[in-house]
Coordinates of C-alpha atoms in Angstrom, one line a residue:
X17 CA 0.0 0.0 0.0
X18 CA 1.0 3.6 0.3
X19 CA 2.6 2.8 3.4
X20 CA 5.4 1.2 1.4
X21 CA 6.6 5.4 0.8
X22 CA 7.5 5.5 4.5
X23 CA 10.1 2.4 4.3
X24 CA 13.2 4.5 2.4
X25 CA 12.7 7.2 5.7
X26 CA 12.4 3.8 8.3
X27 CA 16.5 2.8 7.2
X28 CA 17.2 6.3 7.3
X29 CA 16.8 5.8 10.9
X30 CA 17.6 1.9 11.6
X31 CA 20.7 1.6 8.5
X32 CA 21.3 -1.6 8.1
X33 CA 19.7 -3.4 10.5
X34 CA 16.4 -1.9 9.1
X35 CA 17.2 -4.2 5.5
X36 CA 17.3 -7.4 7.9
X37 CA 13.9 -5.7 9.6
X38 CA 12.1 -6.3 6.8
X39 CA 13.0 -9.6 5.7
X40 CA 12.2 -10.8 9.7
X41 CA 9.3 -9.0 9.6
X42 CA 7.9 -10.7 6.2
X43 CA 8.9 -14.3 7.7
X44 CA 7.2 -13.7 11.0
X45 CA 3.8 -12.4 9.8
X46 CA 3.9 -15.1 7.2
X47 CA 3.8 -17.6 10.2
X48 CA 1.3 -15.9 12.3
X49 CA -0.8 -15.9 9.5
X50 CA -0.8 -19.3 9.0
X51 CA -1.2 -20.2 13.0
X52 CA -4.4 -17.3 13.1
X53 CA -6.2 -19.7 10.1
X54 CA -4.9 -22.7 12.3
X55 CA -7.3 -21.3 14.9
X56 CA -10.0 -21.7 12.7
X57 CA -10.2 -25.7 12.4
X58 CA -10.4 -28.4 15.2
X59 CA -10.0 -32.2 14.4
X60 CA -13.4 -34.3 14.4
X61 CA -13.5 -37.9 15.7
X62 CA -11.7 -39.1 12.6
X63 CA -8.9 -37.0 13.1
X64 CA -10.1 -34.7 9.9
X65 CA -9.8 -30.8 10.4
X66 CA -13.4 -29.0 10.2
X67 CA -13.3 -24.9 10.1
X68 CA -15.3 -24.3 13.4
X69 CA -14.8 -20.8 13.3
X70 CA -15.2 -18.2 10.9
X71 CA -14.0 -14.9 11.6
X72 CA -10.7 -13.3 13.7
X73 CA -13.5 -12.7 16.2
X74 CA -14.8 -16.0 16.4
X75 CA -11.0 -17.2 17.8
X76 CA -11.2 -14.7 20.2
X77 CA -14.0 -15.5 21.3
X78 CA -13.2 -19.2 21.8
X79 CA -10.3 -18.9 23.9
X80 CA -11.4 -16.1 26.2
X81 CA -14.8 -18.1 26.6
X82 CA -14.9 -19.0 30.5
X83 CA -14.1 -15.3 31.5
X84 CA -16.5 -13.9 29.4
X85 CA -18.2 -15.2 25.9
X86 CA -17.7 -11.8 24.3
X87 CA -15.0 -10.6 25.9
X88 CA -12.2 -11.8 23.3
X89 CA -14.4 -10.9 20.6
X90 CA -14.8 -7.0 21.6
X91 CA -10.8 -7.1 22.2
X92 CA -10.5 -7.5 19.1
X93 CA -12.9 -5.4 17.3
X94 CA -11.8 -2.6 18.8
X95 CA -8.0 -3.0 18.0
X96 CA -9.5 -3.7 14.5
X97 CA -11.5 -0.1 14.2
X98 CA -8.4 1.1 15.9
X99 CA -6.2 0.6 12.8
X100 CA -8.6 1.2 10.6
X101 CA -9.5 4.3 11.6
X102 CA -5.5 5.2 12.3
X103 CA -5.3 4.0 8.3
X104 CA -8.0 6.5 7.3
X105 CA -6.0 9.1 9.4
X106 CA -3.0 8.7 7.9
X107 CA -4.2 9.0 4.2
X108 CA -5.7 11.6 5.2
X109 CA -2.6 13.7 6.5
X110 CA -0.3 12.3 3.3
X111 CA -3.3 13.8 0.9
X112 CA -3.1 17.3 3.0
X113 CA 1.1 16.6 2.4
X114 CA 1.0 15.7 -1.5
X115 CA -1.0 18.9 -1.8
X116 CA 0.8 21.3 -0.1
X117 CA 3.8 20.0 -2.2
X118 CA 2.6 19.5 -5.4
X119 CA 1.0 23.4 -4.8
X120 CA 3.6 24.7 -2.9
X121 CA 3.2 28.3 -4.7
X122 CA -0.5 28.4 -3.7
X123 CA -0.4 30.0 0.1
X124 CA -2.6 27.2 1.6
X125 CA -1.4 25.3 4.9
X126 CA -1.2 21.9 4.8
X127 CA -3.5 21.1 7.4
X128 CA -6.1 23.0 4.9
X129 CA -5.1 21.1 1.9
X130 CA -6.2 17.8 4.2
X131 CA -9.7 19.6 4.9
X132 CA -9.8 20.0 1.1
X133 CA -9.0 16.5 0.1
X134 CA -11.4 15.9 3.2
X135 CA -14.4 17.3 0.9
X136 CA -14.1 14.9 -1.7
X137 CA -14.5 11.9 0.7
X138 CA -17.8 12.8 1.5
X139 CA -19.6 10.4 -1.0
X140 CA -18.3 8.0 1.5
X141 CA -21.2 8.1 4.0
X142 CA -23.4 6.6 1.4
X143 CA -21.3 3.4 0.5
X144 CA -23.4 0.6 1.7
X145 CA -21.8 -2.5 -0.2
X146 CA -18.3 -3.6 -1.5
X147 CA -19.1 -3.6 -4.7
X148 CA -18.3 -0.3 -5.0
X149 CA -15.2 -0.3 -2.6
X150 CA -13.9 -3.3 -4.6
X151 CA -13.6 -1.1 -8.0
X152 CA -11.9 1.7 -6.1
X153 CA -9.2 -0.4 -5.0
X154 CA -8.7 -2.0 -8.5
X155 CA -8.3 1.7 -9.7
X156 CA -5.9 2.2 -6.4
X157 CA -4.1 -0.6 -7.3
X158 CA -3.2 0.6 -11.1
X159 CA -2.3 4.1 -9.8
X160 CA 0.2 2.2 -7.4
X161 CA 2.1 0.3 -9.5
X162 CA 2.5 3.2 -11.8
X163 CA 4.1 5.6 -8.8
X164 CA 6.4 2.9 -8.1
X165 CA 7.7 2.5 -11.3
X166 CA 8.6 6.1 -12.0
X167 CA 10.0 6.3 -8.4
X168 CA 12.2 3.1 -9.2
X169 CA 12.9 4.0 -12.8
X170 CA 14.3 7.4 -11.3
X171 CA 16.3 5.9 -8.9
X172 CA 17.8 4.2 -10.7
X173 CA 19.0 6.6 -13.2
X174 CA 20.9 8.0 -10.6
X175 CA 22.9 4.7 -9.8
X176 CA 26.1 6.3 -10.4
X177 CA 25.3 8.7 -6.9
X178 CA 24.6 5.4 -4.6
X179 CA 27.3 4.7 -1.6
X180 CA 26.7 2.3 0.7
X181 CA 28.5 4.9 3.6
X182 CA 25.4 6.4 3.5
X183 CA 23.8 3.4 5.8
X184 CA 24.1 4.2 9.3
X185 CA 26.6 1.6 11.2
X186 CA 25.4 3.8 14.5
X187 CA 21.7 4.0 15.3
X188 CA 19.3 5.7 18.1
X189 CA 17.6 3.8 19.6
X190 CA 14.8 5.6 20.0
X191 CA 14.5 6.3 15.8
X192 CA 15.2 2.8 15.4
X193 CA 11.6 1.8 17.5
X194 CA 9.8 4.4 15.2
X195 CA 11.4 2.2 12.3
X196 CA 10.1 -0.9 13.6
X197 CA 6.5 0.5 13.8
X198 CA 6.6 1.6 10.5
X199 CA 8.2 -1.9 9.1
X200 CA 5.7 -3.6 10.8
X201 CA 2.5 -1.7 9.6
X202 CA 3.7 -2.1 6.1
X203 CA 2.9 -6.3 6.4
X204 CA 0.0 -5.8 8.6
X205 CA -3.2 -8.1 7.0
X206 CA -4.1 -10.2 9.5
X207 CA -7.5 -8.9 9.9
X208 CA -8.2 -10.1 6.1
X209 CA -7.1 -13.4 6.7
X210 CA -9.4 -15.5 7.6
X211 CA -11.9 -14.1 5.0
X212 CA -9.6 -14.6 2.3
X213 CA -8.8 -18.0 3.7
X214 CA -12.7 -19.2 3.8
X215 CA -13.6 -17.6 0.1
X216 CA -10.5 -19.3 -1.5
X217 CA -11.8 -22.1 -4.0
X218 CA -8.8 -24.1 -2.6
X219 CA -8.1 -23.4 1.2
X220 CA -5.2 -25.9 1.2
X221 CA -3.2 -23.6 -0.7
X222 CA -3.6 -20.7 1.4
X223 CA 0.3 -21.7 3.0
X224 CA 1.8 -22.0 0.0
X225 CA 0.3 -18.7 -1.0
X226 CA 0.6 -16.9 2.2
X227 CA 4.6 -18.2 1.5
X228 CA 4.7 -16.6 -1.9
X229 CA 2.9 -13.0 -1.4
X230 CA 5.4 -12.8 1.8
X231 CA 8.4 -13.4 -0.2
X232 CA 7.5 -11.2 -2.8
X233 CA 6.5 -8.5 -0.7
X234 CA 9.8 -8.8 0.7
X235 CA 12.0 -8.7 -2.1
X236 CA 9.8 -6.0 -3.6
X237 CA 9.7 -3.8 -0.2
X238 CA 13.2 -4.4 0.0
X239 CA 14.7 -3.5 -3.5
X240 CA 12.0 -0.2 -3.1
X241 CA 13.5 1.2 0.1
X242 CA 17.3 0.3 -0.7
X243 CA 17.2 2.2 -4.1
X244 CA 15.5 5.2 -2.8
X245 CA 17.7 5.4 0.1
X246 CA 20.8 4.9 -1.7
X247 CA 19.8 7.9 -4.2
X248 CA 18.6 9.9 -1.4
X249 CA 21.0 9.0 1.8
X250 CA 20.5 11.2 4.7
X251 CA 18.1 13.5 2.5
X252 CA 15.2 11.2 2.5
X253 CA 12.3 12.3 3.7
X254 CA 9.4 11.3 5.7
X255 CA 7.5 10.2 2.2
X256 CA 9.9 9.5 -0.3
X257 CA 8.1 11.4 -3.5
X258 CA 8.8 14.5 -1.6
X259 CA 12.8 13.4 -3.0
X260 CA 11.9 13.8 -6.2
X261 CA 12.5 16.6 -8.9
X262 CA 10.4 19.2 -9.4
X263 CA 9.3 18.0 -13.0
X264 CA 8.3 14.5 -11.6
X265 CA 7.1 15.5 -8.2
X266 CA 3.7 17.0 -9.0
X267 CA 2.7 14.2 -12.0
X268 CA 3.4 11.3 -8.7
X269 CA 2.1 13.4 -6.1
X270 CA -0.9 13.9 -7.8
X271 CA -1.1 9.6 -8.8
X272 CA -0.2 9.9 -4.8
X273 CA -3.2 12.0 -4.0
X274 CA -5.2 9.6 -6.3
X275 CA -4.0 6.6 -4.7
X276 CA -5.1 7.8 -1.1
X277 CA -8.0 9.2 -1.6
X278 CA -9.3 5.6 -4.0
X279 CA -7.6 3.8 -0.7
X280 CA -9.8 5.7 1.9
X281 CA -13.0 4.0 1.1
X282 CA -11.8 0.4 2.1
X283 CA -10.4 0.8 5.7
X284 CA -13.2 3.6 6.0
X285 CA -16.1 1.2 5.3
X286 CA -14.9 -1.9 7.3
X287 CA -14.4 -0.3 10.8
X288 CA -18.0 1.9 9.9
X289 CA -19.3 -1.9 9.1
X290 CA -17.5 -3.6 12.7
X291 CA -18.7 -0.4 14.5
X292 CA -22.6 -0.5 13.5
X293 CA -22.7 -4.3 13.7
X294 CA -21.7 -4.3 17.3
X295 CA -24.3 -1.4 18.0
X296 CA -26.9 -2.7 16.1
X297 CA -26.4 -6.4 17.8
X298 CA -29.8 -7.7 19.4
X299 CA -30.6 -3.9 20.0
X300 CA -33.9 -1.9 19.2
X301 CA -34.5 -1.6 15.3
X302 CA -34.0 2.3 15.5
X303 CA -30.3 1.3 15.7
X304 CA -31.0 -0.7 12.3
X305 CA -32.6 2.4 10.6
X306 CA -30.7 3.2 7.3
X307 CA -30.9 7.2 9.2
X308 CA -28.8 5.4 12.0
X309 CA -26.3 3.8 9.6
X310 CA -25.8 7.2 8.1
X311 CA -24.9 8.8 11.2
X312 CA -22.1 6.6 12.4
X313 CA -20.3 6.7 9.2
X314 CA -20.8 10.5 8.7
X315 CA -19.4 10.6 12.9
X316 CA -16.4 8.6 11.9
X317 CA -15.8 10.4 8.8
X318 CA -15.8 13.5 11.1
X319 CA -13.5 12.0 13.5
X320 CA -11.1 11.2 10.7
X321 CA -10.6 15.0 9.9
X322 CA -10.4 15.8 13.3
X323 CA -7.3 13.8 14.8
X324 CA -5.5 14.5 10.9
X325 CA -5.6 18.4 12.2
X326 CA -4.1 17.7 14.9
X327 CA -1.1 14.9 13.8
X328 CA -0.4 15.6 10.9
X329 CA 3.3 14.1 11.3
X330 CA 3.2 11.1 8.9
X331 CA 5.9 8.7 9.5
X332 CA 5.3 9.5 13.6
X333 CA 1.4 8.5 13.1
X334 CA 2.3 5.6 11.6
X335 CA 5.0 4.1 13.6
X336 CA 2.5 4.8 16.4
X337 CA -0.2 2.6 14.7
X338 CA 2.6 0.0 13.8
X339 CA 3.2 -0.2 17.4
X340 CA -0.4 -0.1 19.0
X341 CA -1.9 -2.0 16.6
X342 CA -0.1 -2.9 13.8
X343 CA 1.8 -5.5 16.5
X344 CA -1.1 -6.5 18.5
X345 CA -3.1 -8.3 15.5
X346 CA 0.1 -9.5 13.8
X347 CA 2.4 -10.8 16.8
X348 CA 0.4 -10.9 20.1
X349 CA -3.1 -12.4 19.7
X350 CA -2.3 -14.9 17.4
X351 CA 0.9 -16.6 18.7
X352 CA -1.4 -15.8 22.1
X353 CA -4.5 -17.6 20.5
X354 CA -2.8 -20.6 18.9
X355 CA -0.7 -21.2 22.6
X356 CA -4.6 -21.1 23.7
X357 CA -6.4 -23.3 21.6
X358 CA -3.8 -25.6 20.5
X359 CA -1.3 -26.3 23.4
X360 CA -2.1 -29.6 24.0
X361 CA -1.7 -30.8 20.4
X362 CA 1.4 -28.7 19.1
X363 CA 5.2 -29.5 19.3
X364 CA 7.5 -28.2 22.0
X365 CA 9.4 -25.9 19.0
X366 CA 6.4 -24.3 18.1
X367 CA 5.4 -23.7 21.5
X368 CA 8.8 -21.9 22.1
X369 CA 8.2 -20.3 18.7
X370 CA 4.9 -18.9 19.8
X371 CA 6.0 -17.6 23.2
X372 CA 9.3 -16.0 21.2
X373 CA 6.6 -14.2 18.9
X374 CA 4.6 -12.8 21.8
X375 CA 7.6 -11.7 23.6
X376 CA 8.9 -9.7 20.9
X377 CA 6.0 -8.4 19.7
X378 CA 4.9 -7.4 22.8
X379 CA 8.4 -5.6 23.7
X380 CA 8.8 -3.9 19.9
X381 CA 4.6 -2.4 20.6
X382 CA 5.4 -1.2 24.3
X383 CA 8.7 0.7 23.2
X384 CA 7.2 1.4 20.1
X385 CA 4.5 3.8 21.6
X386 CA 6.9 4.9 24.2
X387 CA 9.4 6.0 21.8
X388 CA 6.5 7.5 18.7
X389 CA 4.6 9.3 21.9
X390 CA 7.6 10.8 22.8
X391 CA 8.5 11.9 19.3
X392 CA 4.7 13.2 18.8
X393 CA 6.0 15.2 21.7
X394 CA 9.0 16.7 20.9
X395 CA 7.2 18.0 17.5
X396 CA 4.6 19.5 19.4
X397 CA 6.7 21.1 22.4

């Protein structure tokens, strides 16, 4: 996703231990994907696997079941609407960015530019069904693909600039954290998983394909931040188009703009969807009303706007949300859940491979936030 801009400013601050980052990063999301679909099957009588549950919600559920029936599944939901909302933020405050850089002769402050992009996400209160959402992103998607290659292509017509002295043998410690966050939220689709897993036409490839996108994600997010760091070095900046010339900075941050405002509609209507589900639940039918619907996703719309205005620092937000987040549904609940639900039939190794997963996942999100608080700080003080 658009997230993939902030890598190049993540080894400015982490040098070459932010290369070996993202290749550990890829490996361990790949497995707690696999073990968060384990969570979804038990063995019958025979010893087949049946999917029992359906939804990251459902797992929760199940192990958190003789403290409370729900209380696993509201965990959850609400760390979900968490980064989906954070998502919607941050597109938000890289629109307002692209803007104020691609006009940057037009005396409008950024923070304005994000209440103008703002304006055309209105339609957005009146998307009731994927269908639409689902041709957005295929348009995002195009737009992506092309802002890569002319960021690549570029790059690499300066190849004759690139010096591996410009990677950092010396790191602090403190930027490094922030890197981690950011390295993590660009891998972060555990939420998706088990809905992708249960429409597949063959589930029994999900591994093998969970192996491949993984390893091409890597190499891809890899060869991406290298080369823009190499041609950029200690220049890079918080979202790498703002690196580029003049004559090519406008045409991508524009595609840019495109890409995050097509992008907005997906994260936007799932966590509206989560939110109105839960309220709606059992409830009177005035909380069913299609006037009720409305209101909830005009509220989060609003709320969107609101807490862009007021961090509008993009590579801070999103280490942040990396760290709350971003390492909570990747690392923590499901090497947590699987330990849960699966103890008694797993192998030692992945029993001390669970465990090591929480523990570092649950160290890199508590001085992640310390470190991207502290930093939201400093640029406010």
């Amino acid at each position: 996703g658009i997230f993939v801009l902030g890598l190049p400013y993540a080894l400015l601050h982490s040098g070459y231990s932010g290369l070996f980052l993202i290749i550990l990063a890829a490996a361990l999301c790949c497995y707690t994907g696999k073990i968060l679909i384990a969570c979804l099957y038990e063995e019958n009588e025979d010893g087949q696997l049946l999917r029992v549950r359906d939804t990251y919600e459902d797992i929760a559920n199940a192990c958190c079941k003789k403290l409370s029936p729900k209380l696993g599944g509201i965990v959850v939901n609400v760390t979900q609407v968490m980064e989906l909302i954070m998502t919607c933020i941050l597109y938000l405050v890289v629109s307002g960015n692209l803007l104020s850089h691609s006009f940057p002769y037009v005396p409008v402050a950024e923070k304005t530019w994000s209440v103008i992009a703002f304006v055309t996400l209105l339609p957005c209160v009146f998307i009731k069904t994927l269908k639409i959402v689902s041709k957005l992103s295929q348009l995002c998607s195009l737009v992506h693909f092309i802002i890569i290659l002319v960021v690549m292509t570029y790059c690499l017509t300066q190849i004759h600039q690139w010096s591996w002295a410009k990677f950092r043998l010396s790191i602090e410690f403190e930027d490094f954290l922030v890197s981690v966050g950011v390295i993590i939220f660009s891998y972060t689709s555990q939420i998706f998983l088990p809905t992708l897993e249960g429409n597949m036409k063959n589930p029994g490839e999900f591994r093998c394909m969970l192996n491949w996108t993984h390893f091409f994600a890597c190499v891809l997010k890899t060869t991406f931040a290298l080369t823009a760091f190499l041609t950029w070095g200690e220049e890079t900046k918080e979202v790498i188009t703002d690196n580029l010339p003049s004559f090519l900075q406008t045409l991508v941050n524009l595609c840019l703009l495109t890409k995050a405002l097509l992008s907005y509609p997906l994260p936007f209507f799932a966590a509206t969807e989560i939110v109105y589900a839960c309220i709606s639940k059992g409830n009177h039918s005035n909380y069913r009303s299609p006037l009720f619907a409305l209101g909830v996703r005009g509220s989060f719309l609003l709320s969107t706007l609101l807490m862009a205005m007021f961090i509008p620092h993009f590579a801070l937000l999103m280490g942040l949300t990396g760290s709350v987040t971003g390492a909570a549904m990747t690392f923590i609940l499901p090497s947590l859940f699987h330990l849960k639900l699966k103890w008694k039939k797993i192998s030692f190794l992945e029993k001390c491979a669970d465990i090591s997963v929480f523990g570092l996942g649950f160290l890199c999100s508590l001085a992640g936030i310390v470190c991207s608080i502290k930093g939201l700080l400093e640029v406010f003080g």
